Coordinates of C-alpha atoms and ligand atoms in Angstrom, one line a residue:
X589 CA 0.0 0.0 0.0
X590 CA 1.2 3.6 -0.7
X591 CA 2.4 5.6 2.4
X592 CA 1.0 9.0 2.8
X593 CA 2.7 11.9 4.5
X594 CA 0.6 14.6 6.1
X595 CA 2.3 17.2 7.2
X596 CA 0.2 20.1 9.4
X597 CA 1.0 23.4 9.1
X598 CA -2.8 25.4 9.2
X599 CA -1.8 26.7 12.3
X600 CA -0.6 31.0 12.8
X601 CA 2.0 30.8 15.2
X602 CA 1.8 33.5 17.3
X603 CA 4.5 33.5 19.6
X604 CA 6.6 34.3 16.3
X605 CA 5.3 38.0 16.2
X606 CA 5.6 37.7 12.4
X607 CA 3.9 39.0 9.9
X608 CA 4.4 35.5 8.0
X609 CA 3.0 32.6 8.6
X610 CA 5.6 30.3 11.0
X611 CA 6.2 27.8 9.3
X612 CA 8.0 29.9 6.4
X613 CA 10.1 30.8 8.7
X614 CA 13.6 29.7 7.5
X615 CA 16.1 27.4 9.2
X616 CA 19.9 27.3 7.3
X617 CA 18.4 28.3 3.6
X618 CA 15.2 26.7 4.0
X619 CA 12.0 27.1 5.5
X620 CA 10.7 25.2 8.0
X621 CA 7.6 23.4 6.6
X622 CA 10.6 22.3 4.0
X623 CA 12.5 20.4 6.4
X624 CA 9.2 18.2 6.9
X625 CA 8.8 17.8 3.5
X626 CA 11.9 17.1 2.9
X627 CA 12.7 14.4 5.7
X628 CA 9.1 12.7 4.1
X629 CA 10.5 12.8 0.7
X630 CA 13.7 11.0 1.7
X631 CA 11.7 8.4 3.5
X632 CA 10.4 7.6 0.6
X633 CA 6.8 8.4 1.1
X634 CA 4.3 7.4 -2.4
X635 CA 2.5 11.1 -1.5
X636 CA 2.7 14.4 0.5
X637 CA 0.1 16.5 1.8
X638 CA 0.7 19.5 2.8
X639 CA -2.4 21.4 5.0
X640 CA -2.5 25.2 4.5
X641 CA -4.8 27.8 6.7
X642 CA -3.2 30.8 8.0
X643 CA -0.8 32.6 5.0
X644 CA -1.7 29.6 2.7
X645 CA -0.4 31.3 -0.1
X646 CA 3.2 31.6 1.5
X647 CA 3.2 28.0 2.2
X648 CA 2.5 27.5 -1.0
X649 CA 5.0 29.4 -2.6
X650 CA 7.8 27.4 -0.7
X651 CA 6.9 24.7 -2.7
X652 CA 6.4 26.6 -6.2
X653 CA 7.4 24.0 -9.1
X654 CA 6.9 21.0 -7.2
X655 CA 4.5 19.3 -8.6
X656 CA 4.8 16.3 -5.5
X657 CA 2.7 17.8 -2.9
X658 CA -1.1 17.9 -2.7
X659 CA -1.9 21.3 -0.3
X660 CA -4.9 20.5 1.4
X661 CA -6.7 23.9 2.8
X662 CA -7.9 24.0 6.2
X663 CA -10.1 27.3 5.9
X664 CA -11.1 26.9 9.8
X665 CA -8.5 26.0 12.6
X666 CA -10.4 23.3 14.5
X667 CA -7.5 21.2 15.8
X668 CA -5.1 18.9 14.9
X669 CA -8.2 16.2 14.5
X670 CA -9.9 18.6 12.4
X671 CA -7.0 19.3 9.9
X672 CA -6.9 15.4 9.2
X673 CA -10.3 15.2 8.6
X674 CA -10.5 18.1 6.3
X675 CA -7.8 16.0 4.3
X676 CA -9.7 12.6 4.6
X677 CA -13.2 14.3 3.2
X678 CA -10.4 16.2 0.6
X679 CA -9.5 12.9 -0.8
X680 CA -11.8 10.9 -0.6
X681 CA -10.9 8.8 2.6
X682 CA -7.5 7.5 2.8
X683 CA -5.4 4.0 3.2
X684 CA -2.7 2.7 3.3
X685 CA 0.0 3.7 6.0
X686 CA -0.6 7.2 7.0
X687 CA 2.4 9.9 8.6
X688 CA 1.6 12.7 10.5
X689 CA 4.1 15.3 10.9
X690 CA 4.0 19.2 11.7
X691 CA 5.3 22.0 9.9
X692 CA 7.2 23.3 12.6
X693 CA 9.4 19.5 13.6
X694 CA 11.8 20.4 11.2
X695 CA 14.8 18.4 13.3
X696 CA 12.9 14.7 12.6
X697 CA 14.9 12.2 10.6
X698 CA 13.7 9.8 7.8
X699 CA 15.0 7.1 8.7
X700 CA 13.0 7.4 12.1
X701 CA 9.8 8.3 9.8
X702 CA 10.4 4.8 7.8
X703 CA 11.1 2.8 11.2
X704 CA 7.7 4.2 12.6
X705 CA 5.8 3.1 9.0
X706 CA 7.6 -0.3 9.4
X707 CA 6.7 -0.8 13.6
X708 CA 2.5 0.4 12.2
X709 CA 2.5 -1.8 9.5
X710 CA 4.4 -4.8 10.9
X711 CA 2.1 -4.9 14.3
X712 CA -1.2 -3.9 12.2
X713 CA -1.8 -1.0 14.7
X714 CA -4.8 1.2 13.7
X715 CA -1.9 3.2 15.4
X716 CA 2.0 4.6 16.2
X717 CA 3.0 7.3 18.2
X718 CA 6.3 8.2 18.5
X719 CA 7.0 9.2 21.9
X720 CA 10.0 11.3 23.2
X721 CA 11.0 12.0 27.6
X722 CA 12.1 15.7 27.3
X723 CA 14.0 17.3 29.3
X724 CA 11.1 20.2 30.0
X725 CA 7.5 18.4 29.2
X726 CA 5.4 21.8 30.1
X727 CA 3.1 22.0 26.6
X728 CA 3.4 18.9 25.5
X729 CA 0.4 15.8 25.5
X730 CA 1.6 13.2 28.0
X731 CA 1.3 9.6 27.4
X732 CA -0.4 7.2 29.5
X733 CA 0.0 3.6 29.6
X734 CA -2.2 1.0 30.8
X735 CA -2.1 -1.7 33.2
X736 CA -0.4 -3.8 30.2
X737 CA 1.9 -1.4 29.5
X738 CA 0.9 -0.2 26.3
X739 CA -0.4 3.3 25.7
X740 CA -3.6 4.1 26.5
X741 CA -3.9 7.8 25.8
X742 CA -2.6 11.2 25.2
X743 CA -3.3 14.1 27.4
X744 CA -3.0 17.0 26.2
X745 CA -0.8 19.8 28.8
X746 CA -3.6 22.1 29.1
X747 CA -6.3 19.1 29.9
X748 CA -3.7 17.2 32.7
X749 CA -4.5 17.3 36.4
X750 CA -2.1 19.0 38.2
X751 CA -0.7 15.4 39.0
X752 CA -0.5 14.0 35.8
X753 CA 1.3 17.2 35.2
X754 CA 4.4 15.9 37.1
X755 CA 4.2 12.0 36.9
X756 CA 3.9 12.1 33.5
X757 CA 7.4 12.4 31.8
X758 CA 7.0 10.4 28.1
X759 CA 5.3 13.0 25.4
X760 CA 3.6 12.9 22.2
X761 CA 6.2 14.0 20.2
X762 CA 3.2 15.0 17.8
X763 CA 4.2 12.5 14.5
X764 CA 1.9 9.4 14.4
X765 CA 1.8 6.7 11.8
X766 CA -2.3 5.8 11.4
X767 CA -3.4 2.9 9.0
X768 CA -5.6 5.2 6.5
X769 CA -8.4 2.9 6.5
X770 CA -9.2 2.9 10.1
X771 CA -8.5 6.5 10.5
X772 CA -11.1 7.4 7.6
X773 CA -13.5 4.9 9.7
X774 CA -13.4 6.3 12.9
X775 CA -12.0 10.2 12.9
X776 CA -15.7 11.0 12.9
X777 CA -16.0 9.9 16.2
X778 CA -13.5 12.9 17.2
X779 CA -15.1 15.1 19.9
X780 CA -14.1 18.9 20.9
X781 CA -14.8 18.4 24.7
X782 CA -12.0 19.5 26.0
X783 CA -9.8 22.6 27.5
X784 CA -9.4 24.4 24.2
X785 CA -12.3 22.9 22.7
X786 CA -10.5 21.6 19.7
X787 CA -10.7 18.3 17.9
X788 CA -7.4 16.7 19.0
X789 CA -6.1 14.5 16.7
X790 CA -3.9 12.5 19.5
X791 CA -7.8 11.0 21.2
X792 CA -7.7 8.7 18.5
X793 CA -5.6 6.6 20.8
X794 CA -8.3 6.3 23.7
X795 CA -10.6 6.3 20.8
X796 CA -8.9 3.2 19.3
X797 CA -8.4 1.7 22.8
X798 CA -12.1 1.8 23.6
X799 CA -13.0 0.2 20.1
X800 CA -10.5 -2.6 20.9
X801 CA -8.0 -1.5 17.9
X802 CA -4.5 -2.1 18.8
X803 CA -2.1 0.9 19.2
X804 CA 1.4 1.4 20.1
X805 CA 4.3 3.6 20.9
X806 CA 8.0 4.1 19.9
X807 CA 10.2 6.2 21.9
X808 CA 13.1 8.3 20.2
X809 CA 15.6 8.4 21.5
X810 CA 17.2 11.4 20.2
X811 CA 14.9 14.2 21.4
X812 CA 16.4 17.0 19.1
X813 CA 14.6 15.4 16.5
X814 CA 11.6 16.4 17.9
X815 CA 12.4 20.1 19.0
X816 CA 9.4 22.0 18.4
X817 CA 9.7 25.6 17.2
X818 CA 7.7 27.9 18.3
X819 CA 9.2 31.2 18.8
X820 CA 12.4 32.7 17.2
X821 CA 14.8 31.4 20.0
X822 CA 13.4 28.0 19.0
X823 CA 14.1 28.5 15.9
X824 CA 17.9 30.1 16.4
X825 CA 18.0 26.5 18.7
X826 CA 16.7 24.1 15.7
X827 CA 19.0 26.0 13.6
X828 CA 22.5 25.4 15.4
X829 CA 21.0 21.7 16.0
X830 CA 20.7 21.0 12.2
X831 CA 24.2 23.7 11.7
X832 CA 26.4 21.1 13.6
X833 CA 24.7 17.7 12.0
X834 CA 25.8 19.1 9.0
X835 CA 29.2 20.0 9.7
X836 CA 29.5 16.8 11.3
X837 CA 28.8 14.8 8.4
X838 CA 30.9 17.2 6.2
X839 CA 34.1 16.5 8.4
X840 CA 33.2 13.2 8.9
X841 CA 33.6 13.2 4.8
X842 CA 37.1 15.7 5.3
X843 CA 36.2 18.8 5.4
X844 CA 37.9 21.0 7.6
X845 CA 36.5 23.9 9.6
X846 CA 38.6 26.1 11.9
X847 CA 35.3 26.5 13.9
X848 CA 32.5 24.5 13.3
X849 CA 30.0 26.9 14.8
X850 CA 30.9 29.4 12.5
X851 CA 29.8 27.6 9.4
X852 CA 26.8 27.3 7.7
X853 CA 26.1 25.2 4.9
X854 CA 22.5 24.3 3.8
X855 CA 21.4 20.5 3.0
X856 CA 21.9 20.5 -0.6
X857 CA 25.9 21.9 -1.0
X858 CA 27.8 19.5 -1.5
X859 CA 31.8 19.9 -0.1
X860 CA 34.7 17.7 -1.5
X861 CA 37.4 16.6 0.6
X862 CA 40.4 18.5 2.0
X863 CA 38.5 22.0 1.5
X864 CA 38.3 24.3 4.2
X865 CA 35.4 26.2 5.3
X866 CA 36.9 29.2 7.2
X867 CA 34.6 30.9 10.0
X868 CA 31.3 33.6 8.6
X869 CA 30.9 31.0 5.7
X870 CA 27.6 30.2 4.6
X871 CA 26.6 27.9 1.8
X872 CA 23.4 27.7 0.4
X873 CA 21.3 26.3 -2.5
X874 CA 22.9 24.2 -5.1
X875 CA 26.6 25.1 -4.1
X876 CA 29.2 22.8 -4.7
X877 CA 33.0 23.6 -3.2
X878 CA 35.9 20.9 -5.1
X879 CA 39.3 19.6 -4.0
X880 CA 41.3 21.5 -1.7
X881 CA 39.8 24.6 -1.9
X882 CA 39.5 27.0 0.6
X883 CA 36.1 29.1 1.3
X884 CA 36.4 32.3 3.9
X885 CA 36.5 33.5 6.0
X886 CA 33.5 35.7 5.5
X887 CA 32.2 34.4 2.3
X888 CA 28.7 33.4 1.4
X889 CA 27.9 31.6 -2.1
X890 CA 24.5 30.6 -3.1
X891 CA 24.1 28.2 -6.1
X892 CA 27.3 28.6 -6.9
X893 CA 30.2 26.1 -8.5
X894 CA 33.9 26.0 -6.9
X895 CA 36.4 23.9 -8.7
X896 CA 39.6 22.4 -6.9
X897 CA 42.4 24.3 -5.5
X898 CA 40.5 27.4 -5.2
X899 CA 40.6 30.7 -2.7
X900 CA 37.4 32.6 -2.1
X901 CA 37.6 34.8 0.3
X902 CA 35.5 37.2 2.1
X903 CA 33.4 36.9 -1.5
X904 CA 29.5 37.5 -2.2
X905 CA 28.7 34.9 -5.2
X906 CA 25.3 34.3 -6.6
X907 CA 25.1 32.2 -9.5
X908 CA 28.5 31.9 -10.6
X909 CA 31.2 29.7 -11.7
X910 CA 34.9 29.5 -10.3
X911 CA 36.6 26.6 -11.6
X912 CA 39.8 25.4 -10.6
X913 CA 43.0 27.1 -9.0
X914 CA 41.2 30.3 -9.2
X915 CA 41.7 33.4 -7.0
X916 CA 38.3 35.5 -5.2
X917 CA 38.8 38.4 -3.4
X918 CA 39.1 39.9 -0.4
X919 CA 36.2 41.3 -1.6
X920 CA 34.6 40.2 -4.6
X921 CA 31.0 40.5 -5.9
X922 CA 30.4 37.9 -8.2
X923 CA 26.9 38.5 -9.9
X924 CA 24.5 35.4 -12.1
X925 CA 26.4 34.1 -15.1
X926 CA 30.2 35.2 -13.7
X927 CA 32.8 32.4 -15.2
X928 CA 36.0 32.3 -13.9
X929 CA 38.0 30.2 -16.0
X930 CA 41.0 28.0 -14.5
X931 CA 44.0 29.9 -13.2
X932 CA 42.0 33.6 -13.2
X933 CA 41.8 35.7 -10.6
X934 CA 39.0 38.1 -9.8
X935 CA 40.7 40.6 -6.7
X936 CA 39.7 43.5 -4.8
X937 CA 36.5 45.3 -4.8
X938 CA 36.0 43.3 -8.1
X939 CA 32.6 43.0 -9.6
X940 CA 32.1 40.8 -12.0
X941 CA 28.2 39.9 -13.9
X942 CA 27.3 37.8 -16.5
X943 CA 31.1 37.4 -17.7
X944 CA 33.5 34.6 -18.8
X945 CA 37.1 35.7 -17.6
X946 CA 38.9 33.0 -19.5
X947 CA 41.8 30.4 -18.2
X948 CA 44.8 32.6 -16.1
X949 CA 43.2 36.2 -17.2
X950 CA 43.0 38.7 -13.9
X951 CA 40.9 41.3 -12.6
X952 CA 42.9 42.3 -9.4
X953 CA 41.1 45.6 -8.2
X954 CA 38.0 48.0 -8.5
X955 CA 36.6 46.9 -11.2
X956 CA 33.1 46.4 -12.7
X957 CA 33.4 43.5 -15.3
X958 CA 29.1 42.8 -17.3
X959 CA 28.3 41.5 -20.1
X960 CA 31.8 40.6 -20.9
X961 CA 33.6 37.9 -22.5
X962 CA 37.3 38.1 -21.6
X963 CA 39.9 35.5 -23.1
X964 CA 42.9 33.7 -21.4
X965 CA 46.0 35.5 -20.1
X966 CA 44.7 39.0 -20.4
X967 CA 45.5 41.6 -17.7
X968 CA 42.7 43.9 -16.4
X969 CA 44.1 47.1 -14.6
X970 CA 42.8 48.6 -11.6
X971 CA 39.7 50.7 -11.9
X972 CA 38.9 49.4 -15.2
X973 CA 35.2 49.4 -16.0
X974 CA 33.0 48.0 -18.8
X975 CA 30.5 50.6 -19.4
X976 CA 27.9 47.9 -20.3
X977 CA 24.2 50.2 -20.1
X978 CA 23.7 52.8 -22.0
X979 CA 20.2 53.7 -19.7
X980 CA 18.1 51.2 -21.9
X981 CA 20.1 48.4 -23.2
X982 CA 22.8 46.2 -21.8
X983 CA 25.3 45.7 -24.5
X984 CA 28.8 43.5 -24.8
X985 CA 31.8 43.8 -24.4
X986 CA 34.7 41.4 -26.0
X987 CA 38.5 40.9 -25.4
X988 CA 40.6 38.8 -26.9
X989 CA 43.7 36.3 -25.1
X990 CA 46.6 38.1 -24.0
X991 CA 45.3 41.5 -24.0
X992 CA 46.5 44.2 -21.8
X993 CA 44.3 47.0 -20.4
X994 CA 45.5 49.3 -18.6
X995 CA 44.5 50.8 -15.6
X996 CA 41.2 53.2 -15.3
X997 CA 40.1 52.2 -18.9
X998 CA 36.6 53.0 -19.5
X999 CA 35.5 50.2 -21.9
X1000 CA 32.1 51.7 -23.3
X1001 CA 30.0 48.9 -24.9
X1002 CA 29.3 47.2 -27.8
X1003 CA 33.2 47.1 -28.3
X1004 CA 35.4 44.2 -29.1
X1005 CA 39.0 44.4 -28.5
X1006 CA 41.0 41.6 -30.1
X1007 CA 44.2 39.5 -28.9
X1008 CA 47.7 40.9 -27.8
X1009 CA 46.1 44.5 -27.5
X1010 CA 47.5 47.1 -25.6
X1011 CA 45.3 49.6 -24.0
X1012 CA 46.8 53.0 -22.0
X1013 CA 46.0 54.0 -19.0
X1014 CA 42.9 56.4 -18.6
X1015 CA 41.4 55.4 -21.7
X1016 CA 37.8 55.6 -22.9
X1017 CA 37.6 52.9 -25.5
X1018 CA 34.4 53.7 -28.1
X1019 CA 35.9 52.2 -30.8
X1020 CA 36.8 48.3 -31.5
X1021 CA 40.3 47.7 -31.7
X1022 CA 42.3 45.2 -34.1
X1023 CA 45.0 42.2 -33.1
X1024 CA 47.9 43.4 -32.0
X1025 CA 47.3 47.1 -31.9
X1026 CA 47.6 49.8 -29.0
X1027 CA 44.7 52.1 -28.2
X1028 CA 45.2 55.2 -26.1
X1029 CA 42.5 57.6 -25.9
X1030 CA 43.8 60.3 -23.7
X1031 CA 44.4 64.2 -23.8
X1032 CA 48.2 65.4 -24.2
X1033 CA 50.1 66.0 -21.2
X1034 CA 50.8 69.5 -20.7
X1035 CA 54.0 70.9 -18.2
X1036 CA 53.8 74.4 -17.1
X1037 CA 57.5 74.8 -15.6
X1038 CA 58.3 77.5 -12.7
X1039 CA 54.2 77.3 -12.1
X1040 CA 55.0 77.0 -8.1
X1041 CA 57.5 80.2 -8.5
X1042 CA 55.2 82.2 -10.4
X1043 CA 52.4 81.4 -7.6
X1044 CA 54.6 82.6 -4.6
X1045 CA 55.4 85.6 -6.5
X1046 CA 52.0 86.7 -7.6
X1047 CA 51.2 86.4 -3.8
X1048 CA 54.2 88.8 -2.8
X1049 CA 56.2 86.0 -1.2
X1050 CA 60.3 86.0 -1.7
Ligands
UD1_1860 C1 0.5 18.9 19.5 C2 -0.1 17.6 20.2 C3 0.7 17.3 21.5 C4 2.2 17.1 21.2 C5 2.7 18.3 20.4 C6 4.1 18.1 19.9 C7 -2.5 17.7 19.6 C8 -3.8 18.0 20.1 N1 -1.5 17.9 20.5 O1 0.4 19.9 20.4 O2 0.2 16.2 22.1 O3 2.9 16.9 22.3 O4 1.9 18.6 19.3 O5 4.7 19.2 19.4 O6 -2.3 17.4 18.5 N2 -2.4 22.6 13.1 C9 -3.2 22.6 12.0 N3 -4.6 22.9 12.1 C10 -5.1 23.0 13.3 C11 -4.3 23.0 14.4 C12 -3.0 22.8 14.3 O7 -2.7 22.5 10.9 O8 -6.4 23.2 13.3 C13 -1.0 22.4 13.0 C14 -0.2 23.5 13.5 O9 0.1 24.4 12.5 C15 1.1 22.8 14.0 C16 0.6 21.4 14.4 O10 -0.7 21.2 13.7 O11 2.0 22.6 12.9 C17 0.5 21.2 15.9 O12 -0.6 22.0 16.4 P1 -0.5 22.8 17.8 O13 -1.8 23.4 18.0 O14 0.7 23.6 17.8 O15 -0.3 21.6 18.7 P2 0.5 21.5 20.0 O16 -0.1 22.3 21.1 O17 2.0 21.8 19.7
CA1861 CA1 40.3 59.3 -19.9

């Protein structure tokens, strides 16, 4: 039978104080109805359902081109009960093994998503929870077992007396796995009479119990899996929790960090051995760092490609490509579509957009490099500047191999400027140049000797 994943996240989240809806919250480069999503989609689940209430539309838009979710909306928040039911009647009852996870349990791991489905399905439980023993329970639905030890019900914080309250240490950790076909059955049965008056999805277990359906419970026993967030110091929490299983598993693979805690890499980079990862790195996206090459420290790269052997440091890169032994920064802006060919340097206050700057070529300092295509072993001078937009159109600007440009050269596009070119200082190029030539555009130098003496004089001094 196909395993469904539902994953809750109707609710507002108030003690956020956001303006946006908490689950969109992000944790590393991600938000954190993602994280759910994403731990169900590495379990392997057959189909995901999200449920949407408050801010639907920015729940939605995390997911924007995914075409595996089904969002479910949940127009009224009725409870945790409610939100499951709203799915069953959505689609037409359900079957088969069904997950429940929240939007805001971003910390849970697949593998202990695919050992619940296996305990549910192997016992033929109408019901699983999995159960965690925090270290502070206050909030959380407490478990109760009966005389035969298995669990009996959940009780929600709110609804405990004040002695259940402090006997109670095992907790709902709030992710159930429900056979579909029972659940559909009985939900109905789901009643609101309670503290908060809400439908509470976790009374299907008493419910269950008093129809004779067996139910069980698995502890975790790693209970940062199950960290809730709530509110933003929650969040920073979950954060370094899922910072440091990451760098764990990166140095684990050989990747060295002078401080761990000062490196941030999101779940899809990948890092190849022997690179470094100095301290105020982050990684995000679709970024992948090669051999040996050293990132920071302060750098932050989002879908971006590092070859082998490369230095990036203290760089802003968006987009762009560095392939191997090439040099970034201190401070370097590297814009979409930047190439930096094999041995090429892009230095100081460099900007570089939408550019190939071919094998060994440099752009040391200050310079803005756009719409450029820049061949192999040419030398860029400081200051020099492709005047790419002319106020309406962005327009190109071509260089041959070999090709020196001198420093502050204006290069004002469309121009092409062939191989083994010399350009002089202080030029404004507006005019393609040929193989082999040199281009100076510059006023002559004029020398106006005695001009100090003449000065003093005119202002009576000796
Ligand atoms: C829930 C459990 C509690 C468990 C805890 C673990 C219930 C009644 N209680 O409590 O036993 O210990 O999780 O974290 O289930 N949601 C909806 N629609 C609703 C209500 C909630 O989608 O109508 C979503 C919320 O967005 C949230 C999740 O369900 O992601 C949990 O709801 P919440 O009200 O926060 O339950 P807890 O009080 O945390
Ligand atoms: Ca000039």
């Amino acid at each position: 039978m196909p395993v469904t994943a539902i994953i809750l996240a109707a609710g507002e989240g108030t003690r956020m104080k956001s303006a946006h809806p908490k689950v969109t919250h992000k944790l590393l480069d991600h938000p954190l109805v993602w994280w759910s999503v994403d731990a169900a989609r590495k379990a392997q689940v057959d189909r995901i359902v999200v449920v949407v209430g408050n801010g639907a539309d920015e729940v939605r838009d995390v997911f924007a081109g995914d075409d595996d979710i089904t969002f479910v909306e949940q127009a009224e928040r009725l409870g945790t009960g409610h939100a499951v039911k709203v799915v069953r009647d959505e689609l037409g009852g359900l079957a088969g093994p069904v997950v429940v996870l929240t939007g805001d349990s971003p910390l849970i791991r697949p593998e202990t998503i695919s050992k619940l489905v296996d305990h549910n399905r192997e016992g033929h439980f109408a019901c699983t929870v999995l159960t965690m023993v925090p270290k502070d329970p206050s909030g959380y639905g407490r478990i109760v077992f009966g005389t035969d030890g298995q669990i009996k019900a959940i009780v929600e914080d709110k609804d405990c007396t004040p002695r259940q309250r402090l006997e109670l240490c095992e907790c709902n950790s709030g992710i159930y796995c429900f056979c579909g076909r029972r659940l559909s059955e009985s939900i109905d049965r789901l009643g609101h009479d309670n503290v908060q008056g809400e439908y509470y999805l976790t009374d299907m277990v008493g419910i269950y119990r008093e129809m004779g359906e067996p139910v069980s419970s698995v502890p975790c026993c790693d209970p940062t899996e199950l960290l809730g967030v709530n509110d933003r110091a929650q969040l920073a929490e979950a954060t370094c929790v899922m910072r440091d299983r990451i760098n764990q598993r990166l140095m684990a693979e050989g990747v060295s960090m002078l401080d761990p805690s000062l490196v941030w890499v999101g779940p899809d980079v990948e890092v190849a051995r022997d690179a470094v990862l100095m301290p105020m790195t982050m990684l995000w996206g679709r970024t992948s760092v090669g051999e040996a090459s050293v990132i920071g420290p302060n750098s932050r790269l989002t879908d971006t490609y590092v070859g082998c052997r490369s230095t990036v440091e203290e760089t802003v890169a968006i987009e762009a490509r560095i392939d191997d032994d090439v040099s970034c920064g201190p401070r370097a802006y590297l814009r979409p579509g930047a190439h930096l060919m094999d041995g090429s340097k892009a230095g100081t206050h460099v900007e570089i957009k939408k550019s190939t700057i071919g094998p060994g070529s440099k752009v040391p300092h200050l310079s803005y490099i756009g719409d450029a295509t820049i061949g192999e072993g040419v030398n860029i001078g400081a200051g020099t500047i492709t005047c790419n937009y002319d106020g309406i159109h962005k327009n190109k600007t071509t260089i041959g191999d070999r090709t020196f440009v001198g420093s502050d050269t204006m290069l004002v596009a469309p121009v092409n400027v062939g191989s083994d070119v010399t350009i002089g200082a202080s030029s404004c190029i507006t005019h393609d140049v040929p193989d082999g030539a040199l281009a100076v555009e510059r006023s002559e130098q004029k020398v106006v000797e005695g001009y100090a003496a003449r000065k003093r004089a005119q202002r009576g001094e000796a």
